[in-house]
Amino acid sequence: MNHAYKEPLIVQEVAPRDGLQIEKQWVETEDKIALIDGLSTCGFTRIEAGSFVSPKAIPALRDGDAVFNGIRREAGVIYVALVPNVKGAERALAARADELNLVMSASQTHNRANMRMSCESSLAGFGDVVRLVERAASKVALNATVATAFGCPFEGRIDEDRVVSIVRTYREMGIAGITLADTTGMANPRQVARLVTRVLEDVPAADLTLHFHNTRGLGLANVLAAYDAGARRFDAALGGLGGCPFAPGASGNICTEDLVNMCEEMGIPTGVDLQKLIALSRTLPALVGHEVSGQVAKAGRNCDLHPVPE
Amino acid sequence: MNHAYKEPLIVQEVAPRDGLQIEKQWVETEDKIALIDGLSTCGFTRIEAGSFVSPKAIPALRDGDAVFNGIRREAGVIYVALVPNVKGAERALAARADELNLVMSASQTHNRANMRMSCESSLAGFGDVVRLVERAASKVALNATVATAFGCPFEGRIDEDRVVSIVRTYREMGIAGITLADTTGMANPRQVARLVTRVLEDVPAADLTLHFHNTRGLGLANVLAAYDAGARRFDAALGGLGGCPFAPGASGNICTEDLVNMCEEMGIPTGVDLQKLIALSRTLPALVGHEVSGQVAKAGRNCDLHPVPE
């Protein structure tokens, strides 16, 4: 346990993308825009605002173009779009996304189930996107995610050498940003410390994002293990939105306000306004039609003291 | 982050006491006994099986005598009873509890609200219990809990010197076992590492228990911080039962199966059978009449792989 918690932790808010994509109740485009506009005032520097995937694959996010065109762009905020292929990348560029996030699973089985193609085909498609972005008129950043980096719900354990090798391939292709994703919440802190240490030998901390799910309750413990190992950037979703199709009722992404609360209590700067975040999170149950898994929006901050009972 | 996770972590199961005490739906005595008997077969060495408090204060546990007299005593399992005072201790001794757990809050305000007396009166009562146990015919162990050791919902921050001083007082009175309790889930890993390190200067690890709630999502991160600092014994409740009257809807105790799963994935031995535990946890919603907050019983273990979708 590192006792010097001075270095900022960067939170990338992903509720509008990884949070909403699994929701059954349709969220109106204007409500998505209002959510993102609200998040833009909370102090985030990065928001994953939507995706440009097939409307058949993810109907909940079929309005990605309208969302990106409707949001108010806050100065200093990078609006990221998830894209599965060059067609999605073209749509994202047209909608003025600041950064494109590509996804491939370390597990071949998971990549076939999720992306309907082999890892080799995914990588070929990434090459097309890299070339598209190189030709683009405006400057667009690239990030690529290694999904199931800490375990696969079909294959089980994932060889760490394979993850390291995929990360190197991404970088060699000209993709600077790297995300290691624990897609179905199988990571543990010991494993996280080990893999993050290895990947940071190849990738500067400023380019590395950790994406944890809280499926088995280990999300924030994994964040701390990664932070202690030198990682500085983390995905999180307001209210802990999101989920896993294989774990009905289980938690989704790590919860942004729970993460920010942990950082505040430990003295780790995030730049995010916790009170605003809690207020925004409390609007989510009405938006998505069910309770959400985040804890701090229910319990309040430590400093929100209670009156002494009579 | 400590990379040598070889030393066993002892889990004290507290669902029958700290879990059930807040439940609104009455749990029949025979169902409590069946739950404890089920837990006794899972490999625990310590189970907090009930309390001997005023039936008016905690009606859900008014059958402590019948529960302790009805359970099957598994060899090697210590059955602990929570007692508030010498009257409760007499009942617990009559019911053949192996260990008595006394409770006082570090916060005067919380102690008055919770125990209806000052800390000074609590300590005087502890002295009566110590003398009662010294005179008892059979050998009974004593433990005392410092509640609100990491924060008070009324007073806020708790002076660490005060916690250390209370621990010393307990030990000087002849109470060997010490529990530091994060009663309303206000602890953070940095604070936990610091306080545990200090308390372990006075108390052997074999005598120290950490009791965390997951009210703000930090339960398992706090366990790891405490373990890394040298603590080896932890309270946890099956299904994450329990709660906090000030945080409706928030999580309760850290969840036993989530804790054991974390340990298994990290290679920390617990001696507890995770599969049995998950099966038992899945009976809880029917027992208490609502979903529970534990994650692993919903998501399964990492090794419970899923069939590849068509």
Coordinates of C-alpha atoms in Angstrom, one line a residue:
Chain A
M1 CA 0.0 0.0 0.0
N2 CA 1.4 3.3 -1.2
H3 CA 1.1 6.0 1.3
A4 CA 1.8 8.9 -1.1
Y5 CA -1.4 9.5 -2.9
K6 CA -0.6 12.8 -4.5
E7 CA -0.7 12.1 -8.3
P8 CA -4.0 12.9 -10.0
L9 CA -6.3 10.1 -11.1
I10 CA -8.0 10.8 -14.4
V11 CA -11.6 9.5 -14.6
Q12 CA -13.1 8.9 -18.1
E13 CA -16.8 8.9 -17.8
V14 CA -18.4 6.1 -19.9
A15 CA -22.0 6.0 -18.7
P16 CA -23.4 7.4 -22.0
R17 CA -21.7 4.6 -23.9
D18 CA -20.9 1.5 -21.8
G19 CA -23.6 2.4 -19.3
L20 CA -26.5 3.0 -21.6
Q21 CA -25.7 0.3 -24.3
I22 CA -27.2 -2.5 -22.2
E23 CA -30.3 -0.6 -21.0
K24 CA -33.6 -2.1 -22.2
Q25 CA -35.7 1.1 -21.8
W26 CA -35.0 3.5 -24.7
V27 CA -33.4 6.7 -23.5
E28 CA -34.5 9.6 -25.7
T29 CA -31.7 11.4 -27.7
E30 CA -32.4 14.7 -25.9
D31 CA -32.1 12.9 -22.5
K32 CA -28.7 11.4 -23.6
I33 CA -27.6 14.9 -24.6
A34 CA -28.8 16.4 -21.3
L35 CA -26.9 13.6 -19.4
I36 CA -23.7 14.3 -21.3
D37 CA -24.1 18.1 -21.0
G38 CA -24.5 17.5 -17.2
L39 CA -21.4 15.4 -17.1
S40 CA -19.5 18.0 -19.0
T41 CA -20.0 20.5 -16.1
C42 CA -18.6 18.0 -13.5
G43 CA -14.9 18.5 -14.2
F44 CA -14.2 15.5 -16.4
T45 CA -11.6 15.8 -19.1
R46 CA -12.8 12.7 -21.0
I47 CA -16.3 11.4 -21.7
E48 CA -17.1 8.4 -23.9
A49 CA -20.2 9.9 -25.3
G50 CA -21.5 7.2 -27.6
S51 CA -20.8 4.6 -30.2
F52 CA -21.1 4.2 -33.9
V53 CA -21.9 0.5 -34.1
S54 CA -24.6 -1.2 -36.1
P55 CA -28.1 -0.2 -34.9
K56 CA -29.1 -3.8 -35.0
A57 CA -26.2 -4.8 -32.7
I58 CA -26.8 -2.1 -30.2
P59 CA -30.2 -0.5 -30.7
A60 CA -29.9 1.5 -27.5
L61 CA -27.1 3.7 -29.1
R62 CA -28.5 3.9 -32.6
D63 CA -28.6 7.7 -32.3
G64 CA -24.9 8.3 -31.9
D65 CA -24.7 10.8 -34.8
A66 CA -27.6 12.9 -33.3
V67 CA -26.0 12.7 -29.8
F68 CA -22.6 13.9 -30.9
N69 CA -24.1 16.7 -33.0
G70 CA -26.4 17.8 -30.2
I71 CA -24.1 18.0 -27.2
R72 CA -22.5 21.2 -25.9
R73 CA -18.7 20.9 -26.3
E74 CA -17.1 22.0 -23.0
A75 CA -13.6 23.4 -23.5
G76 CA -11.0 20.9 -22.2
V77 CA -13.3 17.9 -22.5
I78 CA -12.4 15.1 -25.0
Y79 CA -15.5 13.4 -26.4
V80 CA -14.7 9.8 -27.3
A81 CA -16.7 7.6 -29.6
L82 CA -16.5 3.8 -29.7
V83 CA -16.2 2.5 -33.2
P84 CA -16.1 -1.2 -34.3
N85 CA -14.8 -0.6 -37.9
V86 CA -14.0 1.9 -40.6
K87 CA -17.6 2.5 -41.4
G88 CA -18.3 3.5 -37.7
A89 CA -15.1 5.6 -37.8
E90 CA -16.4 7.5 -40.8
R91 CA -19.6 8.2 -39.0
A92 CA -17.7 9.3 -35.8
L93 CA -15.5 11.6 -37.8
A94 CA -18.5 13.2 -39.5
A95 CA -20.1 13.7 -36.0
R96 CA -16.8 15.4 -34.8
A97 CA -15.7 12.9 -32.2
D98 CA -12.4 14.0 -30.6
E99 CA -11.1 10.4 -30.2
L100 CA -12.0 7.0 -31.5
N101 CA -11.9 3.9 -29.3
L102 CA -11.5 0.6 -31.1
V103 CA -12.3 -2.7 -29.4
M104 CA -10.9 -6.2 -29.8
S105 CA -11.0 -9.1 -27.3
A106 CA -7.9 -10.9 -26.2
S107 CA -10.1 -14.0 -26.3
Q108 CA -10.7 -15.2 -29.9
T109 CA -14.0 -16.8 -28.7
H110 CA -15.2 -13.6 -27.1
N111 CA -14.2 -11.6 -30.1
R112 CA -16.2 -13.9 -32.4
A113 CA -19.2 -13.7 -30.1
N114 CA -19.0 -9.9 -29.6
M115 CA -17.6 -8.6 -32.8
R116 CA -18.5 -11.5 -35.2
M117 CA -15.0 -11.8 -36.5
S118 CA -11.6 -13.2 -35.7
C119 CA -8.9 -11.1 -33.9
E120 CA -7.0 -11.1 -37.2
S121 CA -9.9 -9.5 -39.0
S122 CA -10.4 -7.0 -36.2
L123 CA -6.7 -6.0 -36.5
A124 CA -7.0 -5.6 -40.3
G125 CA -10.0 -3.3 -39.7
F126 CA -8.0 -1.3 -37.1
G127 CA -5.4 -0.7 -39.9
D128 CA -8.1 0.8 -42.1
V129 CA -9.2 3.1 -39.3
V130 CA -5.7 4.2 -38.6
R131 CA -5.3 5.1 -42.3
L132 CA -8.7 6.9 -42.3
V133 CA -7.6 9.0 -39.3
E134 CA -4.3 9.8 -40.9
R135 CA -6.1 11.3 -43.9
A136 CA -8.7 13.1 -41.8
A137 CA -8.9 16.9 -42.0
S138 CA -9.0 17.5 -38.3
K139 CA -6.8 16.0 -35.6
V140 CA -8.4 12.9 -34.1
A141 CA -6.8 10.7 -31.4
L142 CA -6.9 6.9 -31.4
N143 CA -7.4 4.5 -28.6
A144 CA -7.7 0.7 -28.7
T145 CA -9.2 -1.5 -26.1
V146 CA -8.0 -5.1 -25.2
A147 CA -11.4 -6.5 -24.0
T148 CA -11.4 -9.6 -21.7
A149 CA -7.8 -8.7 -20.8
F150 CA -8.2 -10.2 -17.3
G151 CA -10.4 -13.2 -18.2
C152 CA -13.0 -14.4 -20.7
P153 CA -16.4 -15.7 -19.7
F154 CA -16.0 -18.5 -22.3
E155 CA -12.3 -19.3 -22.3
G156 CA -11.5 -18.5 -18.7
R157 CA -7.9 -17.4 -18.0
I158 CA -6.2 -15.2 -20.6
D159 CA -2.5 -15.5 -21.2
E160 CA -0.8 -12.3 -20.0
D161 CA 1.8 -12.6 -22.8
R162 CA -1.0 -12.4 -25.3
V163 CA -2.3 -9.2 -23.8
V164 CA 1.1 -7.6 -23.8
S165 CA 1.6 -8.7 -27.4
I166 CA -1.7 -7.2 -28.5
V167 CA -0.8 -3.9 -26.7
R168 CA 2.5 -3.9 -28.7
T169 CA 0.7 -4.6 -31.9
Y170 CA -1.8 -1.7 -31.3
R171 CA 1.1 0.7 -30.6
E172 CA 3.1 -0.5 -33.6
M173 CA 0.0 0.2 -35.8
G174 CA 0.1 3.8 -34.6
I175 CA -2.6 3.7 -32.0
A176 CA -1.3 5.6 -29.0
G177 CA -4.1 5.1 -26.4
I178 CA -4.5 1.7 -24.8
T179 CA -7.3 0.4 -22.6
L180 CA -7.1 -2.8 -20.7
A181 CA -10.7 -3.9 -20.1
D182 CA -12.0 -6.3 -17.5
T183 CA -15.1 -6.8 -19.6
T184 CA -16.9 -9.2 -17.4
G185 CA -15.4 -8.4 -14.0
M186 CA -12.9 -11.3 -13.6
A187 CA -9.8 -9.3 -12.6
N188 CA -8.3 -9.4 -9.1
P189 CA -5.9 -6.9 -7.5
R190 CA -2.9 -9.2 -7.6
Q191 CA -3.3 -9.9 -11.3
V192 CA -4.0 -6.2 -12.0
A193 CA -0.8 -5.1 -10.3
R194 CA 1.2 -7.7 -12.3
L195 CA -0.3 -6.9 -15.7
V196 CA -0.3 -3.1 -15.3
T197 CA 3.4 -3.3 -14.2
R198 CA 4.2 -5.2 -17.4
V199 CA 2.2 -3.0 -19.8
L200 CA 3.7 0.2 -18.3
E201 CA 7.1 -1.0 -19.5
D202 CA 5.7 -0.5 -23.1
V203 CA 3.1 2.2 -22.7
P204 CA 3.4 5.6 -20.9
A205 CA 1.0 6.0 -18.0
A206 CA -0.6 9.0 -19.8
D207 CA -1.7 6.7 -22.6
L208 CA -3.0 3.8 -20.5
T209 CA -6.6 3.4 -19.3
L210 CA -7.9 0.7 -17.0
H211 CA -11.5 -0.3 -17.5
F212 CA -12.9 -2.3 -14.6
H213 CA -16.4 -3.8 -14.0
N214 CA -17.6 -4.5 -10.5
T215 CA -19.3 -7.8 -11.4
R216 CA -17.7 -9.6 -8.5
G217 CA -17.3 -6.6 -6.1
L218 CA -13.6 -6.0 -6.8
G219 CA -13.8 -2.9 -9.0
L220 CA -12.4 -0.3 -6.6
A221 CA -9.8 -2.7 -5.1
N222 CA -8.6 -3.2 -8.7
V223 CA -8.4 0.5 -9.3
L224 CA -6.2 0.9 -6.2
A225 CA -4.0 -2.0 -7.3
A226 CA -3.6 -0.4 -10.7
Y227 CA -3.0 3.1 -9.3
D228 CA -0.4 1.7 -6.9
A229 CA 1.3 0.0 -9.9
G230 CA 1.5 3.4 -11.7
A231 CA -1.8 3.6 -13.8
R232 CA -3.4 7.0 -13.8
R233 CA -6.5 6.8 -16.0
F234 CA -9.7 4.9 -15.3
D235 CA -13.0 4.4 -17.0
A236 CA -16.1 4.6 -14.7
A237 CA -19.8 5.0 -15.2
L238 CA -22.1 7.3 -13.3
G239 CA -24.3 5.2 -11.0
G240 CA -22.3 2.1 -11.9
L241 CA -24.4 1.8 -15.0
G242 CA -23.7 -1.0 -17.4
G243 CA -23.6 -4.7 -16.9
C244 CA -22.7 -8.0 -18.3
P245 CA -25.1 -10.2 -20.2
F246 CA -23.8 -13.3 -18.4
A247 CA -24.5 -11.9 -14.9
P248 CA -28.1 -10.7 -14.6
G249 CA -28.5 -8.5 -11.5
A250 CA -24.7 -8.1 -11.0
S251 CA -23.0 -4.7 -11.0
G252 CA -21.8 -3.1 -14.2
N253 CA -18.9 -0.6 -14.6
I254 CA -17.2 0.7 -11.5
C255 CA -19.3 3.6 -10.3
T256 CA -17.9 7.1 -11.0
E257 CA -19.2 8.7 -7.8
D258 CA -18.0 5.8 -5.7
L259 CA -14.5 6.1 -7.3
V260 CA -14.4 9.9 -6.9
N261 CA -15.5 9.5 -3.3
M262 CA -12.7 7.0 -2.6
C263 CA -10.2 9.4 -4.2
E264 CA -11.4 12.3 -2.2
E265 CA -11.3 10.4 1.1
M266 CA -7.7 9.2 0.3
G267 CA -6.5 12.6 -0.9
I268 CA -6.0 11.6 -4.6
P269 CA -7.0 14.5 -6.8
T270 CA -9.5 13.9 -9.6
G271 CA -10.7 17.4 -10.5
V272 CA -14.3 16.0 -10.5
D273 CA -17.1 17.7 -8.4
L274 CA -18.5 14.9 -6.2
Q275 CA -21.6 16.8 -5.2
K276 CA -22.6 17.6 -8.8
L277 CA -21.9 14.0 -9.6
I278 CA -24.1 12.7 -6.8
A279 CA -26.9 15.0 -7.9
L280 CA -26.7 13.8 -11.5
S281 CA -26.5 10.2 -10.4
R282 CA -29.7 10.5 -8.5
T283 CA -31.5 11.4 -11.8
L284 CA -30.5 8.0 -13.3
P285 CA -33.2 5.7 -11.9
A286 CA -35.9 7.9 -13.6
L287 CA -33.9 7.9 -16.8
V288 CA -33.3 4.1 -17.1
G289 CA -36.3 2.8 -15.2
H290 CA -34.6 0.9 -12.4
E291 CA -32.3 1.4 -9.3
V292 CA -28.6 1.6 -10.1
S293 CA -25.8 -0.1 -8.2
G294 CA -23.7 2.9 -7.1
Q295 CA -23.4 3.3 -3.3
V296 CA -22.4 6.9 -2.6
A297 CA -25.5 8.4 -4.2
K298 CA -27.5 6.4 -1.7
A299 CA -25.3 6.8 1.4
G300 CA -24.1 10.3 0.8
R301 CA -20.5 11.5 1.4
N302 CA -18.8 10.9 4.8
C303 CA -19.1 14.7 5.4
D304 CA -22.9 14.6 5.0
L305 CA -23.5 14.1 8.7
H306 CA -26.8 12.9 10.2
P307 CA -28.9 14.5 12.9
V308 CA -28.6 12.7 16.3
P309 CA -31.8 10.7 16.8
E310 CA -34.0 11.9 19.8
Chain B
M1 CA 0.6 -3.8 -3.0
N2 CA 2.1 -6.8 -1.4
H3 CA 2.8 -9.5 -3.9
A4 CA 3.2 -12.4 -1.3
Y5 CA -0.3 -13.4 -0.4
K6 CA 0.4 -16.6 1.4
E7 CA -0.8 -16.0 4.9
P8 CA -4.3 -17.2 5.7
L9 CA -7.1 -14.7 6.1
I10 CA -9.6 -15.7 8.7
V11 CA -13.2 -14.9 7.9
Q12 CA -15.6 -14.6 10.8
E13 CA -19.1 -15.0 9.5
V14 CA -21.5 -12.5 11.0
A15 CA -24.7 -12.8 8.9
P16 CA -26.7 -14.5 11.7
R17 CA -26.0 -11.4 14.0
D18 CA -25.1 -8.2 12.2
G19 CA -26.8 -9.4 9.0
L20 CA -30.2 -10.4 10.4
Q21 CA -30.5 -7.8 13.2
I22 CA -31.7 -5.1 10.7
E23 CA -34.1 -7.3 8.8
K24 CA -37.8 -6.3 9.0
Q25 CA -39.2 -9.7 8.0
W26 CA -39.1 -12.0 11.0
V27 CA -36.8 -15.0 10.4
E28 CA -38.0 -18.1 12.3
T29 CA -35.8 -19.5 15.0
E30 CA -35.5 -22.8 13.1
D31 CA -34.5 -21.0 9.9
K32 CA -31.8 -19.1 11.8
I33 CA -30.6 -22.4 13.2
A34 CA -30.6 -24.0 9.7
L35 CA -28.6 -21.0 8.4
I36 CA -26.0 -21.3 11.1
D37 CA -25.8 -25.1 10.8
G38 CA -25.3 -24.5 7.0
L39 CA -22.5 -22.0 7.7
S40 CA -20.9 -24.4 10.2
T41 CA -20.2 -26.8 7.3
C42 CA -18.5 -24.2 5.1
G43 CA -15.1 -24.3 6.8
F44 CA -15.5 -21.2 9.0
T45 CA -13.6 -21.3 12.4
R46 CA -15.7 -18.4 13.8
I47 CA -19.4 -17.6 13.5
E48 CA -21.1 -14.7 15.3
A49 CA -24.4 -16.6 15.8
G50 CA -26.6 -14.1 17.6
S51 CA -26.9 -11.4 20.3
F52 CA -28.2 -11.1 23.8
V53 CA -29.5 -7.6 23.7
S54 CA -32.9 -6.2 24.8
P55 CA -35.7 -7.7 22.7
K56 CA -37.2 -4.2 22.5
A57 CA -33.9 -2.8 21.0
I58 CA -33.4 -5.6 18.5
P59 CA -36.6 -7.6 18.1
A60 CA -35.2 -9.5 15.1
L61 CA -32.7 -11.3 17.4
R62 CA -35.0 -11.8 20.5
D63 CA -34.6 -15.6 20.2
G64 CA -30.8 -15.6 20.9
D65 CA -31.1 -18.2 23.7
A66 CA -33.2 -20.6 21.5
V67 CA -30.8 -20.2 18.6
F68 CA -27.6 -20.9 20.6
N69 CA -29.3 -23.9 22.2
G70 CA -30.6 -25.2 18.9
I71 CA -27.5 -25.1 16.7
R72 CA -25.3 -28.0 16.0
R73 CA -21.8 -27.3 17.4
E74 CA -19.3 -28.1 14.7
A75 CA -15.8 -29.1 16.1
G76 CA -13.3 -26.3 15.6
V77 CA -15.9 -23.5 15.2
I78 CA -16.1 -20.7 17.8
Y79 CA -19.7 -19.5 18.2
V80 CA -19.6 -15.8 19.2
A81 CA -22.4 -13.9 20.9
L82 CA -22.8 -10.1 21.0
V83 CA -23.6 -8.9 24.4
P84 CA -24.3 -5.3 25.5
N85 CA -24.0 -5.7 29.2
V86 CA -23.6 -8.1 32.1
K87 CA -27.2 -9.2 31.9
G88 CA -26.7 -10.1 28.2
A89 CA -23.5 -11.9 29.2
E90 CA -25.3 -14.0 31.8
R91 CA -27.8 -15.1 29.1
A92 CA -25.0 -15.8 26.6
L93 CA -23.1 -17.9 29.2
A94 CA -26.2 -19.9 30.0
A95 CA -26.7 -20.5 26.2
R96 CA -23.0 -21.8 26.0
A97 CA -21.6 -19.1 23.7
D98 CA -17.8 -19.7 23.2
E99 CA -16.9 -16.0 23.0
L100 CA -18.6 -12.8 24.1
N101 CA -18.3 -9.7 21.9
L102 CA -18.8 -6.4 23.7
V103 CA -19.5 -3.1 21.8
M104 CA -18.7 0.5 22.5
S105 CA -18.5 3.4 20.0
A106 CA -15.4 5.6 19.8
S107 CA -17.9 8.4 19.2
Q108 CA -19.7 9.5 22.4
T109 CA -22.7 10.7 20.4
H110 CA -23.0 7.3 18.6
N111 CA -22.6 5.4 21.8
R112 CA -25.4 7.4 23.4
A113 CA -27.6 6.9 20.3
N114 CA -26.8 3.2 19.9
M115 CA -26.2 1.9 23.5
R116 CA -28.1 4.6 25.4
M117 CA -25.2 5.4 27.6
S118 CA -21.9 7.3 27.8
C119 CA -18.6 5.6 26.9
E120 CA -17.6 5.7 30.6
S121 CA -20.8 3.7 31.5
S122 CA -20.1 1.2 28.7
L123 CA -16.6 0.6 30.0
A124 CA -17.8 0.2 33.6
G125 CA -20.2 -2.4 32.3
F126 CA -17.4 -4.2 30.4
G127 CA -15.6 -4.5 33.7
D128 CA -18.6 -6.3 35.2
V129 CA -18.6 -8.7 32.2
V130 CA -14.9 -9.4 32.6
R131 CA -15.4 -10.3 36.3
L132 CA -18.4 -12.5 35.4
V133 CA -16.4 -14.4 32.8
E134 CA -13.5 -14.8 35.2
R135 CA -15.9 -16.5 37.7
A136 CA -17.5 -18.6 34.9
A137 CA -17.3 -22.4 35.2
S138 CA -16.3 -22.9 31.6
K139 CA -13.7 -21.0 29.6
V140 CA -15.1 -18.2 27.6
A141 CA -13.2 -15.8 25.4
L142 CA -13.7 -12.1 25.3
N143 CA -13.7 -9.6 22.4
A144 CA -14.5 -5.9 22.4
T145 CA -15.4 -3.9 19.4
V146 CA -14.6 -0.2 18.9
A147 CA -17.6 0.9 16.8
T148 CA -17.4 3.9 14.5
A149 CA -13.6 3.5 14.7
F150 CA -13.2 5.0 11.2
G151 CA -15.9 7.7 11.3
C152 CA -19.2 8.6 13.0
P153 CA -22.4 9.4 11.1
F154 CA -23.1 12.2 13.7
E155 CA -19.6 13.5 14.6
G156 CA -17.7 12.8 11.4
R157 CA -14.0 12.2 11.8
I158 CA -12.8 10.1 14.8
D159 CA -9.4 10.9 16.3
E160 CA -7.1 7.9 15.8
D161 CA -5.5 8.5 19.1
R162 CA -8.8 8.0 20.8
V163 CA -9.3 4.6 19.0
V164 CA -5.8 3.5 20.0
S165 CA -6.5 4.6 23.6
I166 CA -9.7 2.7 23.7
V167 CA -8.0 -0.4 22.4
R168 CA -5.4 -0.2 25.1
T169 CA -8.1 0.3 27.7
Y170 CA -9.9 -2.9 26.5
R171 CA -6.6 -4.9 26.7
E172 CA -5.7 -3.5 30.1
M173 CA -9.2 -4.6 31.4
G174 CA -8.3 -8.2 30.3
I175 CA -10.2 -8.3 27.0
A176 CA -7.9 -10.0 24.5
G177 CA -9.9 -9.8 21.3
I178 CA -10.2 -6.4 19.6
T179 CA -12.5 -5.5 16.7
L180 CA -12.1 -2.2 14.8
A181 CA -15.5 -1.6 13.2
D182 CA -16.4 0.7 10.4
T183 CA -20.0 0.7 11.5
T184 CA -21.4 2.9 8.8
G185 CA -18.9 2.4 6.0
M186 CA -16.8 5.5 6.2
A187 CA -13.3 4.0 6.1
N188 CA -10.9 4.4 3.2
P189 CA -7.9 2.2 2.4
R190 CA -5.3 4.8 3.3
Q191 CA -6.9 5.4 6.7
V192 CA -7.2 1.7 7.3
A193 CA -3.6 1.0 6.5
R194 CA -2.5 3.8 9.0
L195 CA -4.8 2.8 11.9
V196 CA -4.2 -1.0 11.5
T197 CA -0.4 -0.4 11.5
R198 CA -0.8 1.6 14.8
V199 CA -3.1 -0.9 16.5
L200 CA -0.9 -3.8 15.6
E201 CA 1.9 -2.2 17.7
D202 CA -0.3 -3.0 20.7
V203 CA -2.4 -6.0 19.6
P204 CA -1.1 -9.3 18.1
A205 CA -2.6 -9.9 14.6
A206 CA -4.2 -13.1 16.0
D207 CA -6.3 -11.0 18.4
L208 CA -7.4 -8.3 15.9
T209 CA -10.5 -8.3 13.8
L210 CA -11.5 -5.8 11.2
H211 CA -15.2 -5.2 10.6
F212 CA -16.0 -3.3 7.4
H213 CA -19.2 -2.3 5.8
N214 CA -19.6 -1.8 2.0
T215 CA -21.8 1.3 2.4
R216 CA -19.7 3.4 0.0
G217 CA -18.3 0.5 -2.1
L218 CA -14.9 0.3 -0.4
G219 CA -15.3 -2.8 1.7
L220 CA -13.0 -5.2 -0.1
A221 CA -10.4 -2.4 -0.9
N222 CA -10.3 -1.8 2.9
V223 CA -9.8 -5.5 3.6
L224 CA -6.8 -5.6 1.2
A225 CA -5.4 -2.5 2.8
A226 CA -5.7 -4.0 6.3
Y227 CA -4.3 -7.3 5.1
D228 CA -1.4 -5.6 3.5
A229 CA -0.8 -3.8 6.8
G230 CA -0.8 -7.1 8.7
A231 CA -4.4 -7.8 9.8
R232 CA -5.5 -11.4 9.3
R233 CA -9.1 -11.6 10.7
F234 CA -12.2 -10.1 9.1
D235 CA -15.9 -10.0 9.7
A236 CA -18.1 -10.6 6.7
A237 CA -21.8 -11.5 6.2
L238 CA -23.2 -14.0 3.8
G239 CA -24.9 -12.2 0.9
G240 CA -23.6 -8.9 2.2
L241 CA -26.5 -8.9 4.7
G242 CA -26.8 -6.0 7.1
G243 CA -27.0 -2.4 6.6
C244 CA -27.0 1.0 8.1
P245 CA -30.1 2.9 9.3
F246 CA -28.8 6.1 7.8
A247 CA -28.3 4.7 4.2
P248 CA -31.5 3.1 3.0
G249 CA -30.7 1.0 0.0
A250 CA -27.0 1.0 0.5
S251 CA -24.9 -2.1 1.1
G252 CA -24.4 -3.7 4.5
N253 CA -21.5 -5.8 5.7
I254 CA -18.9 -6.8 3.3
C255 CA -20.1 -9.9 1.5
T256 CA -18.6 -13.2 2.7
E257 CA -18.6 -15.0 -0.7
D258 CA -17.3 -11.9 -2.5
L259 CA -14.4 -11.8 0.1
V260 CA -13.7 -15.5 -0.2
N261 CA -13.8 -15.2 -4.0
M262 CA -11.3 -12.3 -3.9
C263 CA -9.0 -14.4 -1.7
E264 CA -9.2 -17.5 -3.9
E265 CA -8.5 -15.5 -7.0
M266 CA -5.5 -13.9 -5.3
G267 CA -4.2 -17.1 -3.7
I268 CA -4.9 -16.1 -0.1
P269 CA -6.0 -19.2 1.8
T270 CA -9.3 -18.9 3.8
G271 CA -10.3 -22.5 4.4
V272 CA -13.9 -21.6 3.4
D273 CA -15.7 -23.6 0.7
L274 CA -16.8 -21.0 -1.9
Q275 CA -19.2 -23.2 -3.8
K276 CA -21.1 -24.2 -0.6
L277 CA -21.1 -20.5 0.4
I278 CA -22.6 -19.5 -2.9
A279 CA -25.3 -22.1 -2.7
L280 CA -26.2 -21.0 0.8
S281 CA -26.2 -17.3 -0.2
R282 CA -28.7 -18.1 -3.0
T283 CA -31.2 -19.2 -0.3
L284 CA -31.1 -15.7 1.4
P285 CA -33.5 -13.8 -0.7
A286 CA -36.3 -16.3 0.2
L287 CA -35.3 -16.1 3.8
V288 CA -35.2 -12.3 4.2
G289 CA -37.8 -11.4 1.5
H290 CA -35.6 -9.2 -0.7
E291 CA -32.6 -9.3 -3.0
V292 CA -29.2 -9.1 -1.3
S293 CA -26.2 -7.1 -2.3
G294 CA -23.5 -9.8 -2.8
Q295 CA -22.2 -10.0 -6.3
V296 CA -20.5 -13.4 -6.7
A297 CA -23.7 -15.4 -5.9
K298 CA -25.2 -13.5 -8.9
A299 CA -22.2 -13.6 -11.2
G300 CA -20.7 -17.0 -10.3
R301 CA -17.1 -17.7 -9.9
N302 CA -14.6 -16.9 -12.7
C303 CA -14.2 -20.6 -13.3
D304 CA -17.9 -21.0 -13.9
L305 CA -17.6 -20.6 -17.7
H306 CA -20.5 -19.8 -20.0
P307 CA -21.5 -21.6 -23.2
V308 CA -20.5 -19.7 -26.3
P309 CA -23.7 -18.0 -27.8
E310 CA -24.7 -19.4 -31.3

